[in-house]
Amino acid sequence: MKLHPQGPIVIAAGGTGGHLFPGQALAQELKRRGRQIVLLTDERVQHFDKLFPGADIFAVPSATPTNRGLAGLVRATPAILSGVAQAFGILGRVEPSVVIGFGGYPTLPPIAAAILRRIPTCVHEQNAVLGRVNKLVAPYVNAIASTFVGPKFLRPGDAAKLVVTGNPVRDAVTQLAGAPYVAANGGRINLLVFGGSQGARVMSDIVPGALARLPAPLRSRIDVVQQARAEDLERVRAVYDAAGIRADLQSFFDDMPARIAASHLVIGRSGASTVAELCVIGRPSILVPLPHSLDNDQKANAEKLEAAGAAFMIEQKNFTEEALAGRLTQLFADSATLAAAAKSALAQGQPRAVVRLADLVEALGRGEFHPATAAKQIAADGNPGPLLFAGSV
């Protein structure tokens, strides 16, 4: 394997913010270390190129199988093979030190091309369940970085490559790490509602009506900040106006970390980036996992937080106006419960995850990563300590 220790670092990421935000966080940390960044992504790059300023960005074809059967895979294969061929050529010109993928089908062609070129290669798993692409390439990559100890579907033969780094969060999040949680205690209640980087219609369908069901004295104390799809804004606003609830509604908030920090409670999906940001900042949440996510990864994430006392999970089939109104009435009447959940969330946070992941990537590029050594560095309580690799300083 030919090493280029000072060569660019290629980040393969695409699709939703759940895959892109950790890649963005890693790029920010590596740029602080003076490293050149190359982003390989899919055709949706125009929506996310501002996340990677100064990076060389290449779009390569890819496709997601339209179903879980053989027919879906066959239909996707030509685009995937074309992407592998194009990525193979790009990597030959770039001569990177490492290629790291963040999961999802847009990352399959770059990772496959890197494996074929015998470039040091790593994947990062954000969820409590190993994603399908990461599971597919796990036997062939040099390292598997993970948010959780023992993600579901990790094969015993690949376990030695696992390094628990945590899920990297953006600079805007780490700057608010551990921001003090100030309980409402009878005053104004700040409620934040959002559904991930692409929005979630169920939040617009259920949350406004649930809040309208609350007793008038409680409704009058609530300030809502809600992300909704553009086509849903007017109907959501109409429900809040009729209920006399103050609401700031937008289709996108570019200061979401600050909004999280200002909240007393968050209602949202349980994607990996959402969970990581809630924990780093330290805020309680009601999590509604996406019911059709592959392998129920969002449900697994929510279950982890609920078990830690950091969140309250409501499956979408049970996410009704009546059920949500009842839960909110209980929680807003007990500020101590929310404060305790905020503390528990913070205890799950990993604000230095991006440093650990950058250390791993650079060690791979220098040929200094040894799985057996890394595996011993996971502390007995499941929280990883500082990463030290053979030959690293």
CSV table of C-alpha atoms in Angstrom, one decimal:
chain,number,residue,atom,x,y,z
A,1,MET,CA,0.0,0.0,0.0
A,2,LYS,CA,1.6,3.3,-1.1
A,3,LEU,CA,1.2,6.0,1.5
A,4,HIS,CA,0.9,9.7,0.9
A,5,PRO,CA,0.9,11.0,4.5
A,6,GLN,CA,0.7,14.7,3.6
A,7,GLY,CA,-1.8,14.1,0.7
A,8,PRO,CA,-5.3,15.5,0.8
A,9,ILE,CA,-7.9,13.8,2.9
A,10,VAL,CA,-10.9,12.7,0.9
A,11,ILE,CA,-14.3,12.9,2.6
A,12,ALA,CA,-17.1,10.8,1.0
A,13,ALA,CA,-20.5,12.1,2.1
A,14,GLY,CA,-23.8,12.8,0.6
A,15,GLY,CA,-27.6,12.8,0.9
A,16,THR,CA,-29.0,14.1,4.2
A,17,GLY,CA,-27.5,16.3,6.9
A,18,GLY,CA,-27.1,13.2,9.1
A,19,HIS,CA,-24.2,12.1,6.8
A,20,LEU,CA,-23.0,15.5,5.8
A,21,PHE,CA,-22.8,17.3,9.1
A,22,PRO,CA,-20.2,14.8,10.6
A,23,GLY,CA,-18.2,15.2,7.4
A,24,GLN,CA,-18.4,19.0,7.7
A,25,ALA,CA,-17.2,18.8,11.4
A,26,LEU,CA,-14.2,16.6,10.4
A,27,ALA,CA,-13.3,19.0,7.5
A,28,GLN,CA,-13.3,21.9,9.9
A,29,GLU,CA,-11.0,20.1,12.4
A,30,LEU,CA,-8.6,18.9,9.6
A,31,LYS,CA,-8.4,22.4,8.1
A,32,ARG,CA,-7.3,23.7,11.5
A,33,ARG,CA,-4.5,21.2,11.2
A,34,GLY,CA,-3.5,22.5,7.8
A,35,ARG,CA,-4.9,19.6,5.8
A,36,GLN,CA,-6.3,19.9,2.3
A,37,ILE,CA,-9.8,18.5,1.9
A,38,VAL,CA,-11.5,16.9,-1.1
A,39,LEU,CA,-15.2,16.1,-1.0
A,40,LEU,CA,-16.6,13.3,-3.1
A,41,THR,CA,-20.4,13.4,-3.1
A,42,ASP,CA,-23.4,12.9,-5.3
A,43,GLU,CA,-25.4,15.3,-7.6
A,44,ARG,CA,-27.0,17.0,-4.7
A,45,VAL,CA,-23.7,18.8,-4.0
A,46,GLN,CA,-25.1,22.2,-4.9
A,47,HIS,CA,-27.2,22.1,-1.8
A,48,PHE,CA,-24.3,21.5,0.6
A,49,ASP,CA,-21.1,22.9,-1.0
A,50,LYS,CA,-21.2,25.9,1.5
A,51,LEU,CA,-20.6,23.4,4.3
A,52,PHE,CA,-17.1,22.7,2.9
A,53,PRO,CA,-15.5,26.1,2.1
A,54,GLY,CA,-12.1,25.7,0.4
A,55,ALA,CA,-12.5,22.1,-0.4
A,56,ASP,CA,-12.1,20.6,-3.8
A,57,ILE,CA,-15.5,19.1,-4.6
A,58,PHE,CA,-16.3,16.4,-7.1
A,59,ALA,CA,-19.7,14.9,-7.8
A,60,VAL,CA,-19.8,11.2,-8.8
A,61,PRO,CA,-22.8,9.1,-9.9
A,62,SER,CA,-24.5,6.8,-7.4
A,63,ALA,CA,-27.9,5.3,-6.8
A,64,THR,CA,-29.9,3.9,-3.9
A,65,PRO,CA,-31.7,0.6,-4.7
A,66,THR,CA,-35.4,1.4,-4.9
A,67,ASN,CA,-36.3,-1.6,-2.8
A,68,ARG,CA,-34.6,-4.3,-0.8
A,69,GLY,CA,-34.8,-7.0,-3.5
A,70,LEU,CA,-32.5,-8.0,-6.2
A,71,ALA,CA,-34.4,-6.0,-8.8
A,72,GLY,CA,-33.7,-2.7,-7.0
A,73,LEU,CA,-30.0,-3.6,-6.8
A,74,VAL,CA,-29.8,-4.4,-10.5
A,75,ARG,CA,-31.4,-1.1,-11.4
A,76,ALA,CA,-28.9,0.8,-9.2
A,77,THR,CA,-25.8,-1.1,-10.4
A,78,PRO,CA,-25.0,0.9,-13.6
A,79,ALA,CA,-24.9,4.2,-11.8
A,80,ILE,CA,-22.8,2.7,-8.9
A,81,LEU,CA,-20.3,1.2,-11.3
A,82,SER,CA,-20.1,4.5,-13.2
A,83,GLY,CA,-19.4,6.2,-9.9
A,84,VAL,CA,-16.7,3.8,-9.0
A,85,ALA,CA,-15.0,4.3,-12.3
A,86,GLN,CA,-15.1,8.1,-12.0
A,87,ALA,CA,-14.0,8.1,-8.4
A,88,PHE,CA,-11.1,5.7,-9.3
A,89,GLY,CA,-9.8,8.3,-11.8
A,90,ILE,CA,-10.3,11.2,-9.4
A,91,LEU,CA,-8.4,9.4,-6.6
A,92,GLY,CA,-5.6,8.7,-9.0
A,93,ARG,CA,-5.1,12.4,-9.7
A,94,VAL,CA,-5.6,13.6,-6.1
A,95,GLU,CA,-3.3,11.0,-4.5
A,96,PRO,CA,-5.0,11.3,-1.0
A,97,SER,CA,-3.5,10.1,2.2
A,98,VAL,CA,-6.9,8.7,3.4
A,99,VAL,CA,-10.4,8.3,2.2
A,100,ILE,CA,-13.2,8.3,4.9
A,101,GLY,CA,-16.9,7.6,4.1
A,102,PHE,CA,-19.8,8.6,6.3
A,103,GLY,CA,-22.3,6.0,5.1
A,104,GLY,CA,-25.2,6.1,2.6
A,105,TYR,CA,-25.2,5.0,-1.0
A,106,PRO,CA,-23.5,8.2,-2.3
A,107,THR,CA,-20.3,7.0,-0.4
A,108,LEU,CA,-20.2,3.6,-2.0
A,109,PRO,CA,-18.4,4.5,-5.2
A,110,PRO,CA,-15.6,6.5,-3.6
A,111,ILE,CA,-15.0,3.9,-0.9
A,112,ALA,CA,-15.0,1.1,-3.4
A,113,ALA,CA,-12.6,3.0,-5.6
A,114,ALA,CA,-10.3,3.7,-2.6
A,115,ILE,CA,-10.3,0.0,-1.7
A,116,LEU,CA,-9.4,-0.9,-5.3
A,117,ARG,CA,-6.5,1.6,-5.2
A,118,ARG,CA,-5.4,0.3,-1.8
A,119,ILE,CA,-5.6,3.7,-0.2
A,120,PRO,CA,-6.0,3.7,3.6
A,121,THR,CA,-9.7,3.7,4.1
A,122,CYS,CA,-12.1,4.3,7.0
A,123,VAL,CA,-15.9,4.5,7.4
A,124,HIS,CA,-17.7,6.3,10.2
A,125,GLU,CA,-21.0,5.0,11.6
A,126,GLN,CA,-23.2,7.6,13.2
A,127,ASN,CA,-26.0,5.4,14.4
A,128,ALA,CA,-26.5,2.5,16.8
A,129,VAL,CA,-27.1,0.3,13.8
A,130,LEU,CA,-24.4,-0.3,11.2
A,131,GLY,CA,-25.7,1.1,7.9
A,132,ARG,CA,-26.0,-1.1,4.8
A,133,VAL,CA,-23.1,0.5,2.9
A,134,ASN,CA,-20.8,0.5,5.9
A,135,LYS,CA,-21.7,-3.1,6.6
A,136,LEU,CA,-21.0,-4.0,3.0
A,137,VAL,CA,-17.5,-2.5,2.9
A,138,ALA,CA,-16.5,-3.2,6.6
A,139,PRO,CA,-14.5,-6.3,5.7
A,140,TYR,CA,-12.3,-4.3,3.3
A,141,VAL,CA,-11.7,-1.0,5.0
A,142,ASN,CA,-8.8,-0.4,7.4
A,143,ALA,CA,-10.8,1.1,10.3
A,144,ILE,CA,-14.4,1.5,11.4
A,145,ALA,CA,-15.1,4.6,13.5
A,146,SER,CA,-18.3,4.5,15.5
A,147,THR,CA,-20.5,6.6,17.7
A,148,PHE,CA,-21.5,3.7,19.8
A,149,VAL,CA,-19.8,0.7,21.4
A,150,GLY,CA,-20.8,-2.4,19.4
A,151,PRO,CA,-23.2,-1.1,16.8
A,152,LYS,CA,-25.8,-3.6,15.7
A,153,PHE,CA,-24.9,-5.8,12.7
A,154,LEU,CA,-21.2,-5.4,13.2
A,155,ARG,CA,-19.7,-8.8,12.2
A,156,PRO,CA,-17.4,-10.4,14.8
A,157,GLY,CA,-14.6,-10.5,12.1
A,158,ASP,CA,-14.8,-6.7,11.7
A,159,ALA,CA,-15.0,-5.9,15.4
A,160,ALA,CA,-11.2,-5.6,15.8
A,161,LYS,CA,-11.3,-2.6,13.4
A,162,LEU,CA,-13.8,-0.7,15.5
A,163,VAL,CA,-12.7,2.6,17.2
A,164,VAL,CA,-15.3,4.4,19.3
A,165,THR,CA,-14.8,8.1,18.4
A,166,GLY,CA,-18.2,9.4,19.0
A,167,ASN,CA,-20.2,11.4,16.3
A,168,PRO,CA,-18.4,14.6,15.3
A,169,VAL,CA,-20.5,17.8,15.6
A,170,ARG,CA,-20.0,21.1,13.9
A,171,ASP,CA,-18.1,24.0,15.4
A,172,ALA,CA,-21.3,25.9,16.0
A,173,VAL,CA,-22.4,23.0,18.3
A,174,THR,CA,-19.1,22.5,20.2
A,175,GLN,CA,-19.1,26.3,20.9
A,176,LEU,CA,-22.3,25.7,22.9
A,177,ALA,CA,-21.2,22.5,24.5
A,178,GLY,CA,-22.7,22.2,28.0
A,179,ALA,CA,-24.5,25.6,27.8
A,180,PRO,CA,-26.3,25.9,31.2
A,181,TYR,CA,-29.8,24.6,31.3
A,182,VAL,CA,-32.1,27.1,33.0
A,183,ALA,CA,-35.4,25.6,34.0
A,184,ALA,CA,-38.6,27.5,33.2
A,185,ASN,CA,-39.9,27.4,36.8
A,186,GLY,CA,-43.3,28.9,36.0
A,187,GLY,CA,-41.9,31.4,33.4
A,188,ARG,CA,-41.8,31.3,29.6
A,189,ILE,CA,-41.3,27.9,28.1
A,190,ASN,CA,-39.1,27.7,24.9
A,191,LEU,CA,-40.2,24.7,22.8
A,192,LEU,CA,-38.1,23.8,19.7
A,193,VAL,CA,-39.7,21.6,17.0
A,194,PHE,CA,-37.9,20.3,13.9
A,195,GLY,CA,-37.6,17.2,11.8
A,196,GLY,CA,-34.0,16.9,10.6
A,197,SER,CA,-32.3,18.6,7.7
A,198,GLN,CA,-35.2,17.8,5.3
A,199,GLY,CA,-38.1,18.5,7.6
A,200,ALA,CA,-40.8,16.1,8.8
A,201,ARG,CA,-44.4,16.7,7.9
A,202,VAL,CA,-45.6,14.7,10.9
A,203,MET,CA,-44.4,17.5,13.2
A,204,SER,CA,-46.6,20.0,11.3
A,205,ASP,CA,-49.5,17.6,11.4
A,206,ILE,CA,-49.4,16.8,15.1
A,207,VAL,CA,-47.5,19.4,17.2
A,208,PRO,CA,-49.7,22.5,16.6
A,209,GLY,CA,-52.9,20.6,17.4
A,210,ALA,CA,-51.4,19.1,20.5
A,211,LEU,CA,-50.3,22.5,21.8
A,212,ALA,CA,-53.8,23.8,21.1
A,213,ARG,CA,-55.2,21.1,23.4
A,214,LEU,CA,-53.1,22.3,26.4
A,215,PRO,CA,-54.8,24.2,29.2
A,216,ALA,CA,-55.0,28.0,28.4
A,217,PRO,CA,-52.7,29.0,31.3
A,218,LEU,CA,-50.0,26.6,30.0
A,219,ARG,CA,-50.5,27.6,26.3
A,220,SER,CA,-50.0,31.2,27.2
A,221,ARG,CA,-46.5,30.5,28.5
A,222,ILE,CA,-45.2,28.7,25.5
A,223,ASP,CA,-42.9,30.2,22.8
A,224,VAL,CA,-42.6,27.8,19.8
A,225,VAL,CA,-39.8,27.8,17.3
A,226,GLN,CA,-40.6,25.3,14.6
A,227,GLN,CA,-39.0,24.2,11.3
A,228,ALA,CA,-41.7,23.2,8.8
A,229,ARG,CA,-41.7,22.6,5.1
A,230,ALA,CA,-42.4,25.7,3.1
A,231,GLU,CA,-45.8,24.3,1.9
A,232,ASP,CA,-46.9,23.7,5.5
A,233,LEU,CA,-46.0,27.1,7.0
A,234,GLU,CA,-49.3,28.8,6.5
A,235,ARG,CA,-51.5,26.0,7.9
A,236,VAL,CA,-49.2,25.6,10.9
A,237,ARG,CA,-49.3,29.3,11.6
A,238,ALA,CA,-53.1,29.4,11.4
A,239,VAL,CA,-53.4,26.7,14.1
A,240,TYR,CA,-51.0,28.6,16.4
A,241,ASP,CA,-52.7,31.9,15.8
A,242,ALA,CA,-56.1,30.4,16.6
A,243,ALA,CA,-54.7,29.0,19.9
A,244,GLY,CA,-53.0,32.2,20.9
A,245,ILE,CA,-49.5,30.6,20.9
A,246,ARG,CA,-46.5,32.7,19.9
A,247,ALA,CA,-44.6,30.9,17.2
A,248,ASP,CA,-41.5,31.6,15.1
A,249,LEU,CA,-41.9,29.4,11.9
A,250,GLN,CA,-39.4,29.0,9.2
A,251,SER,CA,-38.5,26.4,6.6
A,252,PHE,CA,-34.9,26.4,7.6
A,253,PHE,CA,-32.9,27.8,10.5
A,254,ASP,CA,-29.2,28.4,9.9
A,255,ASP,CA,-28.6,28.9,13.6
A,256,MET,CA,-30.1,25.6,14.8
A,257,PRO,CA,-27.4,25.0,17.5
A,258,ALA,CA,-28.3,28.3,19.1
A,259,ARG,CA,-32.0,27.4,19.0
A,260,ILE,CA,-31.3,24.1,20.7
A,261,ALA,CA,-29.3,25.8,23.4
A,262,ALA,CA,-32.2,28.3,24.0
A,263,SER,CA,-34.8,25.6,24.4
A,264,HIS,CA,-36.3,24.0,27.4
A,265,LEU,CA,-37.5,21.0,25.4
A,266,VAL,CA,-37.0,19.8,21.8
A,267,ILE,CA,-39.4,17.7,19.8
A,268,GLY,CA,-37.8,16.0,16.8
A,269,ARG,CA,-36.6,13.0,14.9
A,270,SER,CA,-33.8,10.8,16.3
A,271,GLY,CA,-31.3,10.9,13.4
A,272,ALA,CA,-27.6,10.6,14.5
A,273,SER,CA,-26.7,14.2,14.1
A,274,THR,CA,-29.8,15.4,16.0
A,275,VAL,CA,-29.0,13.1,18.8
A,276,ALA,CA,-25.3,14.0,18.9
A,277,GLU,CA,-26.1,17.8,19.0
A,278,LEU,CA,-28.7,17.4,21.7
A,279,CYS,CA,-26.3,15.6,23.9
A,280,VAL,CA,-23.3,17.9,23.3
A,281,ILE,CA,-25.4,20.9,24.2
A,282,GLY,CA,-27.3,19.0,26.8
A,283,ARG,CA,-31.1,19.4,26.1
A,284,PRO,CA,-34.1,17.1,26.9
A,285,SER,CA,-36.1,15.9,24.0
A,286,ILE,CA,-39.2,14.0,22.8
A,287,LEU,CA,-37.9,11.9,20.0
A,288,VAL,CA,-40.2,10.5,17.2
A,289,PRO,CA,-38.1,8.0,15.2
A,290,LEU,CA,-38.6,7.9,11.4
A,291,PRO,CA,-40.7,4.7,11.1
A,292,HIS,CA,-39.3,3.7,7.7
A,293,SER,CA,-35.6,4.3,8.3
A,294,LEU,CA,-33.4,1.4,7.1
A,295,ASP,CA,-32.9,-1.1,9.9
A,296,ASN,CA,-34.8,1.1,12.4
A,297,ASP,CA,-31.6,3.1,13.1
A,298,GLN,CA,-33.5,6.1,14.4
A,299,LYS,CA,-35.4,3.9,16.8
A,300,ALA,CA,-32.2,2.4,18.1
A,301,ASN,CA,-30.8,5.9,18.6
A,302,ALA,CA,-33.9,7.0,20.5
A,303,GLU,CA,-33.9,3.9,22.7
A,304,LYS,CA,-30.3,4.6,23.7
A,305,LEU,CA,-31.1,8.1,24.9
A,306,GLU,CA,-34.3,7.0,26.6
A,307,ALA,CA,-32.5,4.3,28.4
A,308,ALA,CA,-30.0,6.9,29.6
A,309,GLY,CA,-32.8,9.1,30.9
A,310,ALA,CA,-32.0,11.8,28.4
A,311,ALA,CA,-35.1,11.7,26.2
A,312,PHE,CA,-38.6,10.5,25.9
A,313,MET,CA,-39.4,8.3,22.8
A,314,ILE,CA,-42.8,8.2,21.2
A,315,GLU,CA,-43.1,6.0,18.1
A,316,GLN,CA,-44.9,7.6,15.2
A,317,LYS,CA,-47.8,5.2,15.4
A,318,ASN,CA,-48.5,6.5,18.9
A,319,PHE,CA,-47.6,10.1,18.1
A,320,THR,CA,-51.1,11.7,18.3
A,321,GLU,CA,-52.3,15.1,19.3
A,322,GLU,CA,-53.9,13.6,22.4
A,323,ALA,CA,-50.8,11.6,23.4
A,324,LEU,CA,-48.4,14.5,22.9
A,325,ALA,CA,-50.6,16.9,24.8
A,326,GLY,CA,-50.7,14.6,27.7
A,327,ARG,CA,-46.9,14.1,27.7
A,328,LEU,CA,-46.2,17.8,27.4
A,329,THR,CA,-48.6,18.6,30.3
A,330,GLN,CA,-46.7,16.2,32.5
A,331,LEU,CA,-43.3,17.5,31.5
A,332,PHE,CA,-44.0,21.2,31.7
A,333,ALA,CA,-45.5,20.7,35.2
A,334,ASP,CA,-42.3,19.1,36.4
A,335,SER,CA,-39.3,21.3,35.6
A,336,ALA,CA,-37.1,18.9,37.7
A,337,THR,CA,-37.7,16.0,35.3
A,338,LEU,CA,-36.7,18.2,32.3
A,339,ALA,CA,-33.6,19.4,34.1
A,340,ALA,CA,-32.6,15.9,35.0
A,341,ALA,CA,-33.0,14.8,31.4
A,342,ALA,CA,-30.9,17.7,30.3
A,343,LYS,CA,-28.2,16.6,32.6
A,344,SER,CA,-28.4,13.0,31.4
A,345,ALA,CA,-28.2,14.2,27.8
A,346,LEU,CA,-25.1,16.1,28.5
A,347,ALA,CA,-23.5,13.1,30.1
A,348,GLN,CA,-24.0,11.2,26.8
A,349,GLY,CA,-22.4,14.0,24.8
A,350,GLN,CA,-19.0,13.6,23.1
A,351,PRO,CA,-17.8,17.1,22.3
A,352,ARG,CA,-14.2,15.9,21.4
A,353,ALA,CA,-15.4,13.3,19.0
A,354,VAL,CA,-14.1,15.3,16.0
A,355,VAL,CA,-10.6,15.5,17.5
A,356,ARG,CA,-10.6,11.7,18.0
A,357,LEU,CA,-11.8,11.0,14.5
A,358,ALA,CA,-9.2,13.4,13.0
A,359,ASP,CA,-6.5,11.6,15.1
A,360,LEU,CA,-7.7,8.3,13.7
A,361,VAL,CA,-7.7,9.6,10.1
A,362,GLU,CA,-4.2,11.1,10.3
A,363,ALA,CA,-2.9,7.9,11.9
A,364,LEU,CA,-4.2,5.9,9.1
A,365,GLY,CA,-2.5,8.2,6.6
A,366,ARG,CA,0.8,7.7,8.4
A,367,GLY,CA,0.4,3.9,8.5
A,368,GLU,CA,0.3,4.1,12.3
A,369,PHE,CA,-3.1,2.7,13.1
A,370,HIS,CA,-3.2,-0.8,14.6
A,371,PRO,CA,-6.7,-2.2,15.4
A,372,ALA,CA,-5.5,-4.2,18.4
A,373,THR,CA,-4.0,-1.2,20.0
A,374,ALA,CA,-7.0,1.0,19.4
A,375,ALA,CA,-9.4,-1.6,20.8
A,376,LYS,CA,-7.7,-1.5,24.2
A,377,GLN,CA,-8.3,2.3,24.5
A,378,ILE,CA,-12.0,2.0,25.1
A,379,ALA,CA,-12.5,2.6,28.8
A,380,ALA,CA,-14.3,0.1,31.0
A,381,ASP,CA,-17.4,2.3,31.3
A,382,GLY,CA,-17.7,2.4,27.5
A,383,ASN,CA,-16.5,6.0,27.2
A,384,PRO,CA,-13.3,6.1,25.1
A,385,GLY,CA,-10.3,7.9,26.4
A,386,PRO,CA,-7.6,9.7,24.4
A,387,LEU,CA,-6.6,8.0,21.2
A,388,LEU,CA,-3.0,7.0,21.1
A,389,PHE,CA,-1.7,5.2,18.0
A,390,ALA,CA,1.7,3.6,17.5
A,391,GLY,CA,4.2,6.3,16.5
A,392,SER,CA,1.7,9.1,17.1
A,393,VAL,CA,2.6,12.0,19.4
